[in-house]
Amino acid sequence: MDDVTGISVRYFAAAADAAGRTKETLDLPAGADLGQVKALLLAKYGPDMQQVLSVSAFLVDSELTRDLTRTAGAQVDVLPPFAGG
C-alpha cells in the first residue's frame, strides 16, 4: 500500500473562484507529481477548474513550473495569469 501524504494547495484569483476556497489539503500518494494534483483537482472541481488549469502555472519550492512530471512537494500554489498576463 502506498503511503499517503497531505499536500497543501493554495489557490489564487480564478483558481480560488473555481475551487470556492483559497486553500485546502489534498491526500495523495507520497511523491505525487503535479499531474496527479491536476487530475485530482479536475475530478473534484470539474469544467471551471479545467479552464483555469489550462492556462495556470504551479509554484513548488519557489520554482514556477508547468511541468506536470514535477514532484508536488508539501505545498503547491495554483497561479492563473493575473491582470491579463
XYZ file of C-alpha atoms in Angstrom:
85
model
C 0.000 0.000 0.000
C 1.336 3.449 -0.949
C 1.989 5.979 1.768
C -0.396 8.927 1.596
C 0.692 12.475 2.251
C -1.172 15.725 2.681
C -0.265 18.340 0.083
C -1.211 21.907 0.920
C -2.696 23.612 -2.138
C -3.244 27.363 -2.299
C -5.467 28.900 -4.966
C -5.200 32.420 -6.327
C -7.515 34.591 -8.453
C -9.632 32.493 -10.869
C -8.349 29.259 -9.316
C -9.795 30.327 -5.947
C -13.091 31.130 -7.657
C -13.191 27.717 -9.360
C -12.385 25.882 -6.122
C -14.605 28.057 -3.944
C -11.759 28.397 -1.451
C -8.251 29.803 -1.156
C -6.560 26.702 0.269
C -7.023 23.074 1.179
C -5.072 19.908 1.864
C -5.221 17.068 -0.659
C -4.374 13.467 0.227
C -2.176 11.977 -2.482
C 0.426 9.207 -2.623
C 3.834 10.206 -1.271
C 5.941 11.523 -4.141
C 2.910 12.530 -6.222
C 3.611 14.728 -9.218
C 1.770 17.810 -10.438
C -0.082 15.701 -12.990
C -1.683 13.788 -10.124
C -2.533 17.040 -8.344
C -4.102 18.401 -11.526
C -6.101 15.205 -12.124
C -7.496 15.313 -8.589
C -8.431 18.986 -8.939
C -10.189 18.323 -12.251
C -12.127 15.409 -10.758
C -13.071 17.474 -7.719
C -13.971 20.810 -9.348
C -14.846 19.994 -12.963
C -15.022 22.263 -16.026
C -14.407 25.593 -14.262
C -11.139 24.294 -12.811
C -10.219 22.685 -16.138
C -10.450 26.072 -17.845
C -8.300 27.699 -15.141
C -5.667 24.942 -15.095
C -5.314 25.020 -18.870
C -3.578 28.410 -18.500
C -2.138 28.144 -14.982
C 1.345 27.544 -13.663
C 2.293 25.927 -10.366
C 4.672 27.272 -7.755
C 6.568 24.472 -5.989
C 9.545 25.124 -3.709
C 9.936 28.684 -5.093
C 10.011 27.338 -8.681
C 7.343 28.357 -11.174
C 6.561 25.440 -13.476
C 4.064 23.919 -15.878
C 5.910 20.572 -15.900
C 3.305 18.036 -14.754
C 6.010 15.428 -14.096
C 7.498 17.642 -11.351
C 7.106 16.217 -7.838
C 4.483 18.212 -5.989
C 6.224 18.686 -2.653
C 4.486 19.716 0.573
C 2.907 22.868 -0.868
C 1.636 23.784 -4.325
C 0.320 27.184 -5.370
C -2.022 27.315 -8.370
C -1.286 30.539 -10.250
C -3.501 31.531 -13.154
C -2.452 34.543 -15.235
C -3.007 37.815 -13.392
C -4.268 41.045 -14.974
C -4.478 39.531 -18.429
C -0.832 38.337 -18.251
